[in-house]
Coordinates of C-alpha atoms and ligand atoms in Angstrom, one line a residue:
X7 CA 2.1 -31.4 -25.2
X8 CA 5.6 -32.4 -24.2
X9 CA 7.3 -30.4 -21.4
X10 CA 10.6 -28.8 -22.1
X11 CA 13.7 -30.8 -20.9
X12 CA 14.5 -28.6 -17.9
X13 CA 15.8 -29.5 -14.4
X14 CA 12.8 -27.8 -12.8
X15 CA 14.2 -28.1 -9.3
X16 CA 17.4 -26.2 -10.3
X17 CA 15.6 -23.1 -11.7
X18 CA 16.3 -19.8 -10.0
X19 CA 14.4 -16.5 -10.2
X20 CA 15.9 -15.3 -13.5
X21 CA 14.9 -14.7 -17.1
X22 CA 14.8 -17.5 -19.6
X23 CA 13.0 -16.6 -22.9
X24 CA 10.2 -19.0 -23.7
X25 CA 8.5 -19.7 -27.1
X26 CA 6.1 -16.9 -27.2
X27 CA 5.3 -13.4 -25.8
X28 CA 2.1 -11.5 -26.2
X29 CA 2.3 -8.0 -27.8
X30 CA -0.2 -5.3 -28.5
X31 CA 0.3 -1.7 -29.7
X32 CA -1.7 1.4 -29.0
X33 CA -1.8 4.1 -31.7
X34 CA -4.3 6.6 -33.2
X35 CA -6.2 6.5 -29.9
X36 CA -6.9 2.7 -29.9
X37 CA -5.4 -0.6 -28.9
X38 CA -4.6 -2.9 -31.9
X39 CA -5.6 -6.5 -32.4
X40 CA -2.6 -7.9 -30.5
X41 CA -1.3 -11.4 -30.5
X42 CA 1.5 -13.9 -29.9
X43 CA 5.1 -13.3 -31.1
X44 CA 8.3 -15.3 -31.1
X45 CA 10.3 -12.1 -31.0
X46 CA 11.4 -11.3 -27.5
X47 CA 13.0 -8.0 -28.3
X48 CA 11.7 -4.4 -28.5
X49 CA 12.9 -1.8 -31.0
X50 CA 12.3 1.8 -29.9
X51 CA 12.8 5.3 -31.1
X52 CA 15.6 7.0 -29.1
X53 CA 13.0 9.6 -28.3
X54 CA 10.4 7.1 -26.9
X55 CA 8.6 8.4 -23.8
X56 CA 9.6 5.5 -21.6
X57 CA 13.3 6.5 -22.0
X58 CA 12.9 10.1 -21.0
X59 CA 9.9 10.4 -18.6
X60 CA 9.5 6.9 -17.5
X61 CA 5.9 6.2 -18.5
X62 CA 5.9 2.5 -17.6
X63 CA 4.0 0.1 -15.3
X64 CA 4.1 -3.7 -14.9
X65 CA 2.4 -6.6 -13.2
X66 CA 3.5 -10.0 -11.9
X67 CA 1.5 -13.2 -11.5
X68 CA 2.1 -16.9 -11.9
X69 CA 0.8 -20.0 -13.7
X70 CA 0.8 -23.2 -11.7
X71 CA 0.3 -26.9 -12.5
X72 CA -2.3 -28.3 -10.1
X73 CA -2.4 -31.8 -8.6
X74 CA -4.7 -33.0 -11.4
X75 CA -2.3 -31.7 -14.1
X76 CA -4.3 -28.7 -15.2
X77 CA -2.6 -25.3 -15.7
X78 CA -4.2 -22.4 -13.7
X79 CA -3.6 -18.7 -13.0
X80 CA -4.4 -17.1 -9.7
X81 CA -6.8 -14.1 -9.8
X82 CA -5.5 -12.5 -13.0
X83 CA -8.5 -10.2 -13.0
X84 CA -7.0 -8.4 -10.0
X85 CA -3.7 -7.9 -11.9
X86 CA -5.8 -6.5 -14.8
X87 CA -7.6 -4.1 -12.5
X88 CA -4.3 -3.0 -10.8
X89 CA -2.5 -2.4 -14.1
X90 CA -5.4 -0.3 -15.3
X91 CA -5.1 1.8 -12.1
X92 CA -1.3 2.1 -12.6
X93 CA -1.8 3.1 -16.2
X94 CA -4.3 5.8 -15.4
X95 CA -2.1 7.3 -12.8
X96 CA 0.7 7.6 -15.4
X97 CA -1.7 9.0 -18.1
X98 CA -1.3 5.8 -20.2
X99 CA -4.4 4.2 -21.9
X100 CA -5.4 1.2 -19.7
X101 CA -5.3 -2.1 -21.5
X102 CA -8.9 -3.4 -21.3
X103 CA -9.2 -5.7 -18.3
X104 CA -11.1 -8.5 -20.2
X105 CA -8.4 -8.4 -22.9
X106 CA -5.7 -8.6 -20.3
X107 CA -7.1 -11.8 -18.8
X108 CA -7.5 -13.2 -22.3
X109 CA -3.9 -12.3 -23.2
X110 CA -2.6 -14.1 -20.1
X111 CA -4.7 -17.1 -21.1
X112 CA -3.2 -17.0 -24.7
X113 CA 0.4 -16.6 -23.7
X114 CA 0.3 -19.2 -20.9
X115 CA -1.5 -21.7 -23.2
X116 CA 1.1 -21.1 -26.0
X117 CA 3.9 -21.7 -23.5
X118 CA 2.3 -24.7 -21.7
X119 CA 5.5 -26.7 -22.3
X120 CA 7.3 -24.3 -20.0
X121 CA 4.9 -24.5 -17.1
X122 CA 6.7 -26.5 -14.4
X123 CA 5.0 -29.7 -13.3
X124 CA 3.1 -30.1 -10.1
X125 CA 5.3 -30.8 -7.1
X126 CA 8.5 -29.3 -8.6
X127 CA 8.1 -26.1 -6.5
X128 CA 8.7 -24.2 -9.7
X129 CA 6.1 -22.0 -11.5
X130 CA 5.7 -20.0 -14.7
X131 CA 6.2 -16.3 -13.9
X132 CA 4.0 -14.1 -16.0
X133 CA 5.1 -10.5 -16.4
X134 CA 2.8 -8.0 -18.2
X135 CA 4.5 -4.6 -18.9
X136 CA 3.3 -1.4 -20.6
X137 CA 5.4 1.5 -21.8
X138 CA 5.4 4.7 -23.9
X139 CA 6.8 4.0 -27.4
X140 CA 5.7 7.4 -28.8
X141 CA 8.2 10.2 -29.1
X142 CA 8.2 13.0 -26.7
X143 CA 10.7 15.8 -26.1
X144 CA 8.7 18.2 -24.0
X145 CA 7.2 16.8 -20.8
X146 CA 3.9 15.3 -21.8
X147 CA 2.2 11.9 -22.2
X148 CA 3.2 10.0 -25.3
X149 CA 0.6 9.1 -28.0
X150 CA 1.8 5.5 -28.6
X151 CA 2.3 2.6 -26.2
X152 CA 3.1 -1.1 -26.2
X153 CA 1.6 -3.7 -23.9
X154 CA 3.5 -7.0 -23.7
X155 CA 3.5 -10.1 -21.6
X156 CA 6.6 -12.2 -21.2
X157 CA 6.7 -15.5 -19.4
X158 CA 9.6 -17.3 -17.8
X159 CA 9.9 -20.4 -15.6
X160 CA 11.1 -19.6 -12.1
X161 CA 12.3 -21.9 -9.3
X162 CA 11.0 -22.2 -5.8
X163 CA 11.7 -18.9 -4.0
X164 CA 13.2 -20.7 -1.0
X165 CA 15.6 -23.5 -1.9
X166 CA 16.3 -25.9 1.0
X167 CA 13.6 -24.6 3.3
X168 CA 12.3 -21.3 4.5
X169 CA 14.6 -19.5 6.9
X170 CA 13.5 -16.3 8.6
X171 CA 15.2 -13.2 7.2
X172 CA 16.5 -10.1 8.9
X173 CA 15.4 -6.7 7.6
X174 CA 16.3 -3.2 8.6
X175 CA 14.3 0.0 8.8
X176 CA 15.6 2.1 6.0
X177 CA 16.9 5.6 6.4
X178 CA 15.5 6.3 2.9
X179 CA 11.9 6.6 1.8
X180 CA 10.0 4.5 -0.7
X181 CA 6.9 6.5 -1.5
X182 CA 5.8 10.0 -0.9
X183 CA 2.4 10.6 0.7
X184 CA -0.2 10.5 -2.1
X185 CA 2.6 9.8 -4.6
X186 CA 3.0 6.7 -6.7
X187 CA 3.6 4.1 -4.0
X188 CA 0.2 2.6 -4.6
X189 CA 0.9 1.7 -8.3
X190 CA 3.1 -0.9 -9.8
X191 CA 5.5 1.3 -11.7
X192 CA 9.2 0.7 -12.5
X193 CA 10.0 4.2 -11.2
X194 CA 9.2 3.0 -7.7
X195 CA 12.0 0.4 -8.1
X196 CA 14.7 2.5 -9.8
X197 CA 15.2 4.7 -6.7
X198 CA 14.9 1.7 -4.3
X199 CA 18.0 0.0 -5.7
X200 CA 20.4 2.3 -3.9
X201 CA 18.9 1.6 -0.4
X202 CA 18.6 -2.0 -1.4
X203 CA 22.4 -2.3 -2.1
X204 CA 23.1 -0.4 1.1
X205 CA 21.0 -2.7 3.2
X206 CA 22.7 -5.8 1.5
X207 CA 26.2 -4.4 2.3
X208 CA 25.1 -4.2 5.9
X209 CA 23.9 -7.8 5.8
X210 CA 20.2 -7.3 5.6
X211 CA 17.8 -9.0 3.2
X212 CA 15.4 -6.1 2.7
X213 CA 14.5 -2.6 3.7
X214 CA 11.4 -1.9 5.8
X215 CA 10.1 1.5 4.9
X216 CA 8.2 3.8 7.3
X217 CA 5.7 6.4 6.2
X218 CA 7.8 9.2 4.7
X219 CA 5.9 12.1 6.2
X220 CA 6.4 11.1 9.9
X221 CA 8.6 8.0 9.9
X222 CA 6.2 6.6 12.5
X223 CA 4.1 4.0 10.7
X224 CA 5.1 0.8 9.0
X225 CA 4.5 0.8 5.2
X226 CA 6.1 -2.1 3.4
X227 CA 9.4 -3.4 2.0
X228 CA 10.8 -2.6 -1.5
X229 CA 8.6 -5.3 -3.1
X230 CA 6.4 -6.9 -0.5
X231 CA 3.6 -6.0 1.9
X232 CA 4.1 -6.7 5.6
X233 CA 1.9 -8.8 7.9
X234 CA 2.0 -9.2 11.7
X235 CA 0.5 -11.6 14.2
X236 CA -0.3 -10.1 17.6
X237 CA -0.2 -11.7 21.0
X238 CA -3.9 -12.6 20.7
X239 CA -3.4 -14.4 17.5
X240 CA -4.9 -11.7 15.3
X241 CA -3.6 -10.9 11.9
X242 CA -2.5 -7.3 11.9
X243 CA -2.2 -5.7 8.5
X244 CA -0.6 -2.2 8.1
X245 CA -2.7 0.4 6.3
X246 CA -1.5 3.7 5.0
X247 CA -3.2 6.9 5.8
X248 CA -1.5 8.5 2.8
X249 CA -2.2 5.8 0.2
X250 CA 1.4 4.8 -0.2
X251 CA 1.3 1.0 0.1
X252 CA 1.1 -1.1 -3.0
X253 CA -2.2 -3.1 -2.9
X254 CA -0.7 -6.6 -2.9
X255 CA -3.0 -9.3 -4.3
X256 CA -1.3 -11.9 -2.1
X257 CA -2.0 -9.7 1.0
X258 CA -5.6 -9.2 0.1
X259 CA -6.0 -12.9 -0.6
X260 CA -4.3 -13.8 2.7
X261 CA -6.7 -11.5 4.5
X262 CA -9.7 -13.4 3.0
X263 CA -8.1 -16.7 3.8
X264 CA -7.5 -15.7 7.4
X265 CA -11.0 -14.3 7.9
X266 CA -13.2 -16.6 5.9
X267 CA -11.4 -19.9 5.8
X268 CA -9.3 -20.0 9.0
X269 CA -11.8 -18.0 11.2
X270 CA -9.0 -15.6 12.3
X271 CA -9.6 -12.1 13.5
X272 CA -8.0 -9.6 11.1
X273 CA -7.2 -6.0 11.9
X274 CA -6.4 -3.7 9.1
X275 CA -5.1 -0.4 10.5
X276 CA -2.2 2.0 10.6
X277 CA 0.6 0.3 12.6
X278 CA 3.2 2.4 14.4
X279 CA 6.7 1.0 14.3
X280 CA 7.0 1.4 18.1
X281 CA 4.1 -1.2 18.5
X282 CA 5.9 -3.8 16.5
X283 CA 7.9 -5.0 19.6
X284 CA 4.6 -6.5 20.9
X285 CA 3.9 -8.7 17.9
X286 CA 4.8 -12.3 17.8
X287 CA 5.1 -13.1 14.1
X288 CA 6.1 -11.1 11.0
X289 CA 6.0 -12.0 7.3
X290 CA 6.5 -10.3 3.9
X291 CA 3.9 -11.2 1.3
X292 CA 3.9 -11.1 -2.5
X293 CA 3.5 -13.3 -5.6
X294 CA 7.2 -14.4 -5.6
X295 CA 7.3 -16.2 -2.2
X296 CA 3.7 -16.0 -1.0
X297 CA 5.1 -15.4 2.6
X298 CA 8.7 -14.9 3.7
X299 CA 9.0 -15.0 7.4
X300 CA 10.8 -12.1 9.1
X301 CA 12.9 -13.2 12.1
X302 CA 14.3 -9.8 13.0
X303 CA 13.8 -6.1 12.3
X304 CA 16.7 -3.9 13.1
X305 CA 16.3 -0.1 13.6
X306 CA 19.5 1.6 14.5
X307 CA 20.7 -0.2 17.6
X308 CA 17.3 -1.6 18.4
X309 CA 16.3 -5.1 17.4
X310 CA 12.8 -6.6 17.3
X311 CA 12.7 -10.4 17.4
X312 CA 9.7 -12.5 16.2
X313 CA 8.6 -16.1 16.8
X314 CA 10.9 -16.3 19.8
X315 CA 13.9 -16.1 17.6
X316 CA 13.2 -19.6 16.2
X317 CA 14.9 -20.6 13.0
X318 CA 11.6 -21.4 11.2
X319 CA 8.4 -19.8 10.1
X320 CA 5.9 -19.2 12.9
X321 CA 2.7 -21.3 13.2
X322 CA 0.2 -18.7 12.0
X323 CA 2.3 -17.6 9.0
X324 CA 2.8 -21.3 8.2
X325 CA -1.0 -22.0 8.2
X326 CA -1.7 -18.9 6.0
X327 CA 1.0 -19.9 3.5
X328 CA 0.0 -23.5 3.3
X329 CA -3.7 -22.6 2.8
X330 CA -2.9 -20.2 0.0
X331 CA -0.3 -22.4 -1.7
X332 CA -2.9 -25.3 -1.4
X333 CA -5.4 -23.1 -3.2
X334 CA -2.9 -22.4 -6.0
X335 CA -2.0 -26.1 -6.3
X336 CA -5.6 -27.3 -6.4
X337 CA -5.3 -29.2 -3.1
X338 CA -7.4 -26.8 -1.1
X339 CA -10.8 -25.6 -2.4
X340 CA -10.6 -22.1 -3.8
X341 CA -13.1 -19.3 -3.2
X342 CA -15.3 -18.6 -6.2
X343 CA -13.4 -16.9 -9.1
X344 CA -9.9 -17.2 -7.7
X345 CA -8.6 -19.8 -10.0
X346 CA -8.6 -19.4 -13.8
X347 CA -8.1 -22.6 -15.7
X348 CA -6.0 -22.3 -18.9
X349 CA -7.3 -24.7 -21.6
X350 CA -4.3 -26.5 -23.2
X351 CA -4.5 -28.8 -26.3
Ligands
LIG35 C1 4.2 -6.3 -6.5 C2 4.5 -5.7 -5.2 C3 4.0 -6.3 -4.0 C4 3.3 -7.6 -4.0 O1 2.1 -7.7 -4.7 P1 1.5 -9.1 -5.1 O2 0.3 -8.6 -6.0 O3 1.1 -9.8 -3.9 O4 2.5 -9.8 -5.9 C5 4.2 -5.6 -2.9 N1 4.8 -4.4 -2.8 C6 5.3 -3.8 -3.9 C7 6.0 -2.5 -3.8 C8 5.1 -4.4 -5.2 O5 5.6 -3.9 -6.3

């Protein structure tokens, strides 16, 4: 297998069609056979449910080249499970979890030439998506759906080193109590674009959302969970009493890494925003960047500064990030079942 002629180091986080996508249709009450396609477009009825009532959910994971040259995916079974949960909440038929993992295997193997080499910092981003193709005019669930997986090579999230970002506490809300904040649905992003643009105009990288019922507790940013380190070196992980935080796979993995591999104490609990002043490190976690360090959180005219205002990632976040990226690159031994090898001819 010959790799594509790409300047891997110059890739950004943008879409570049590869050779194959995976596609499978649901109709007459059952998922079809599914398979690879070289067609990267979708043709829809103007009355498709996705266009009117937004029945759609998605996932995001990556394929990596390890030090020994094999291609691996990180915990795709958790993406399968989460997508089934998202689908159920939106009254869509879950794509069977074993078939999800198999489809990821197939589409990554078929695009092996697009998986960036070890050490390039780049990865192959894998984006499963499911949406209503069946026609609806009255408000009800559709009777036909499509599940697809596209892949695209993406560059290192941080070019030229990791600089701590400044985020602001949003005056908008992300998720209602017991709403859809805990599923990965496009609808949670559509309404976040306006506050995102507003935050950018004011010079902030992201919005930190508080619980929308009381505006007291820290929830997450638009697309990443939040982690803190307290003065005793404990990892403090915000929990939602109203089930409105997205269950990040990176966050759950970092909690295991901290507890089981680094021997750290981990506290998962609701975190009031007024406690954040006492924490020493802050980071955002998700598949895209693993951990992005937060240097400052601005709330009105109040500013919380982390890691002593240093222009680099704090020591605890650095250890966590290095351990998890080591697991993904095959240089640190992975816990059982975390790494799925993709057989390539
Ligand atoms: C995808 C996502 C995350 C990060 O989840 P990972 O599984 O770690 O990539 C966090 N918050 C939101 C709102 C998300 O959509």
